[in-house]
mmCIF file of C-alpha atoms in Angstrom:
data_model
loop_
_atom_site.group_PDB
_atom_site.id
_atom_site.type_symbol
_atom_site.label_atom_id
_atom_site.label_comp_id
_atom_site.label_asym_id
_atom_site.label_seq_id
_atom_site.Cartn_x
_atom_site.Cartn_y
_atom_site.Cartn_z
ATOM 1 C CA MET A 1 -13.503 -3.255 16.139
ATOM 2 C CA GLY A 2 -12.539 -3.220 12.440
ATOM 3 C CA PRO A 3 -9.442 -2.309 10.461
ATOM 4 C CA LYS A 4 -7.251 0.500 11.782
ATOM 5 C CA PRO A 5 -4.489 2.509 10.111
ATOM 6 C CA GLY A 6 -1.202 0.664 10.298
ATOM 7 C CA ALA A 7 -2.584 -2.724 9.242
ATOM 8 C CA GLY A 8 -0.256 -4.215 6.675
ATOM 9 C CA GLY A 9 -0.373 -6.866 4.003
ATOM 10 C CA PHE A 10 2.041 -8.704 1.745
ATOM 11 C CA ALA A 11 1.896 -10.635 -1.520
ATOM 12 C CA GLU A 12 4.629 -12.272 -3.567
ATOM 13 C CA VAL A 13 4.939 -13.821 -7.013
ATOM 14 C CA VAL A 14 7.625 -15.288 -9.215
ATOM 15 C CA VAL A 15 7.119 -13.722 -12.640
ATOM 16 C CA GLY A 16 5.812 -16.324 -15.058
ATOM 17 C CA VAL A 17 4.474 -16.204 -18.599
ATOM 18 C CA GLU A 18 0.992 -15.388 -17.255
ATOM 19 C CA HIS A 19 2.335 -12.149 -15.701
ATOM 20 C CA LEU A 20 4.048 -10.781 -18.809
ATOM 21 C CA ALA A 21 2.885 -7.671 -20.624
ATOM 22 C CA THR A 22 2.869 -9.652 -23.884
ATOM 23 C CA THR A 23 0.484 -12.232 -22.400
ATOM 24 C CA LEU A 24 -1.765 -9.657 -20.721
ATOM 25 C CA GLY A 25 -2.015 -7.499 -23.839
ATOM 26 C CA SER A 26 -0.556 -4.481 -22.066
ATOM 27 C CA GLY A 27 2.733 -4.274 -23.979
ATOM 28 C CA SER A 28 5.039 -5.827 -26.535
ATOM 29 C CA VAL A 29 8.019 -6.606 -24.263
ATOM 30 C CA GLU A 30 8.349 -9.743 -22.126
ATOM 31 C CA VAL A 31 8.410 -7.980 -18.751
ATOM 32 C CA LEU A 32 6.101 -7.954 -15.731
ATOM 33 C CA GLY A 33 2.937 -6.261 -16.996
ATOM 34 C CA THR A 34 1.327 -3.374 -15.188
ATOM 35 C CA PRO A 35 -1.992 -5.281 -14.814
ATOM 36 C CA ALA A 36 -0.087 -7.999 -12.922
ATOM 37 C CA VAL A 37 1.508 -5.342 -10.698
ATOM 38 C CA VAL A 38 -1.929 -3.919 -9.890
ATOM 39 C CA ALA A 39 -3.308 -7.396 -9.115
ATOM 40 C CA LEU A 40 -0.382 -8.120 -6.787
ATOM 41 C CA CYS A 41 -0.964 -4.822 -4.965
ATOM 42 C CA GLU A 42 -4.661 -5.591 -4.585
ATOM 43 C CA GLN A 43 -3.760 -9.010 -3.191
ATOM 44 C CA ALA A 44 -1.548 -7.289 -0.587
ATOM 45 C CA THR A 45 -4.417 -4.975 0.428
ATOM 46 C CA MET A 46 -6.681 -7.992 0.848
ATOM 47 C CA THR A 47 -4.167 -9.727 3.123
ATOM 48 C CA ALA A 48 -3.997 -6.546 5.212
ATOM 49 C CA LEU A 49 -7.728 -6.877 5.903
ATOM 50 C CA GLU A 50 -7.782 -10.626 6.635
ATOM 51 C CA GLY A 51 -9.656 -11.332 9.847
ATOM 52 C CA LEU A 52 -10.542 -7.658 10.372
ATOM 53 C CA LEU A 53 -13.925 -7.474 8.634
ATOM 54 C CA ARG A 54 -17.272 -8.641 10.018
ATOM 55 C CA PRO A 55 -18.705 -11.969 8.834
ATOM 56 C CA GLY A 56 -20.365 -11.550 5.435
ATOM 57 C CA GLU A 57 -18.329 -8.478 4.545
ATOM 58 C CA THR A 58 -15.676 -8.048 1.905
ATOM 59 C CA THR A 59 -14.085 -5.149 0.053
ATOM 60 C CA VAL A 60 -13.985 -4.146 -3.581
ATOM 61 C CA GLY A 61 -11.360 -2.018 -5.248
ATOM 62 C CA ILE A 62 -12.615 1.403 -6.298
ATOM 63 C CA ARG A 63 -9.453 3.395 -7.065
ATOM 64 C CA VAL A 64 -5.915 2.600 -8.168
ATOM 65 C CA VAL A 65 -3.133 5.137 -8.680
ATOM 66 C CA LEU A 66 0.159 3.496 -9.575
ATOM 67 C CA ASP A 67 3.536 4.610 -10.842
ATOM 68 C CA HIS A 68 5.245 1.637 -12.527
ATOM 69 C CA LEU A 69 8.892 2.698 -12.191
ATOM 70 C CA ALA A 70 11.030 -0.225 -13.344
ATOM 71 C CA ALA A 71 10.791 -3.501 -15.242
ATOM 72 C CA VAL A 72 11.686 -7.100 -14.403
ATOM 73 C CA GLY A 73 11.541 -10.207 -16.530
ATOM 74 C CA PRO A 74 10.477 -13.808 -16.149
ATOM 75 C CA GLY A 75 11.797 -15.611 -13.083
ATOM 76 C CA ALA A 76 12.095 -12.486 -10.907
ATOM 77 C CA THR A 77 10.589 -12.637 -7.422
ATOM 78 C CA VAL A 78 8.339 -9.633 -6.871
ATOM 79 C CA GLU A 79 6.869 -8.508 -3.546
ATOM 80 C CA ALA A 80 4.020 -6.094 -2.864
ATOM 81 C CA ARG A 81 3.464 -4.457 0.503
ATOM 82 C CA ALA A 82 0.324 -2.579 1.486
ATOM 83 C CA SER A 83 -0.152 -0.330 4.479
ATOM 84 C CA LEU A 84 -3.576 0.876 5.565
ATOM 85 C CA GLU A 85 -3.152 4.639 5.817
ATOM 86 C CA LYS A 86 -6.695 5.919 6.267
ATOM 87 C CA VAL A 87 -10.117 4.603 7.231
ATOM 88 C CA SER A 88 -13.033 6.827 6.260
ATOM 89 C CA GLY A 89 -16.360 5.161 6.935
ATOM 90 C CA ARG A 90 -16.483 2.192 4.564
ATOM 91 C CA ARG A 91 -13.396 3.276 2.611
ATOM 92 C CA PHE A 92 -9.877 2.006 3.210
ATOM 93 C CA SER A 93 -6.930 3.841 1.643
ATOM 94 C CA PHE A 94 -3.666 1.930 1.273
ATOM 95 C CA GLY A 95 -0.179 2.954 0.305
ATOM 96 C CA VAL A 96 1.450 0.242 -1.815
ATOM 97 C CA GLU A 97 5.033 -0.525 -2.828
ATOM 98 C CA VAL A 98 6.302 -3.211 -5.162
ATOM 99 C CA SER A 99 9.910 -4.360 -5.217
ATOM 100 C CA SER A 100 12.215 -7.061 -6.486
ATOM 101 C CA GLY A 101 15.130 -7.471 -4.114
ATOM 102 C CA ASP A 102 16.312 -3.951 -3.306
ATOM 103 C CA ARG A 103 14.868 -2.514 -6.520
ATOM 104 C CA LEU A 104 11.683 -0.436 -6.252
ATOM 105 C CA LEU A 105 9.346 -1.326 -9.131
ATOM 106 C CA ALA A 106 6.142 0.573 -8.333
ATOM 107 C CA VAL A 107 4.477 2.825 -5.770
ATOM 108 C CA GLY A 108 0.923 4.004 -5.413
ATOM 109 C CA GLU A 109 -2.394 4.075 -3.638
ATOM 110 C CA ILE A 110 -5.338 1.691 -3.654
ATOM 111 C CA VAL A 111 -8.736 2.487 -2.181
ATOM 112 C CA ARG A 112 -11.122 -0.322 -1.281
ATOM 113 C CA HIS A 113 -14.769 -0.052 -0.208
ATOM 114 C CA ARG A 114 -16.399 -2.347 2.365
ATOM 115 C CA VAL A 115 -19.556 -4.105 1.154
ATOM 116 C CA ASP A 116 -21.957 -6.800 2.280
ATOM 117 C CA ARG A 117 -20.977 -9.696 0.000
ATOM 118 C CA GLN A 118 -24.514 -11.110 -0.559
ATOM 119 C CA ARG A 119 -26.086 -7.724 -1.170
ATOM 120 C CA PHE A 120 -23.278 -6.779 -3.560
ATOM 121 C CA GLU A 121 -23.554 -10.033 -5.509
ATOM 122 C CA LYS A 122 -27.357 -9.711 -5.767
ATOM 123 C CA GLY A 123 -26.874 -6.314 -7.406
ATOM 124 C CA LEU A 124 -24.781 -7.724 -10.239
ATOM 125 C CA GLY A 125 -26.383 -7.799 -13.704
#
């Protein structure tokens, strides 16, 4: 059957030192770094697809568009939600939102492409 629009995923993290912009090299302030926000969103898209792909298949991220709207510091609980909006052949387009409590931190879109895991890994340098 495969993934259909409406499938949703969720990921959550408590901001630690490893998530900070200063640690990730993406800024000079001790706040949740944008690379960590992107990773959390990608994790949410992966949970949306759990159990919906054929054996031996996986997806790889091919496009990220993200507006990082607000900052949070260490100790904040951050949640990412992904909603599958469009399926086009092997491509899955997700809307993503990131929040901490009632505060919206980021919004965007992530596109993932379905691949055969073994074939993909054989093609790596």
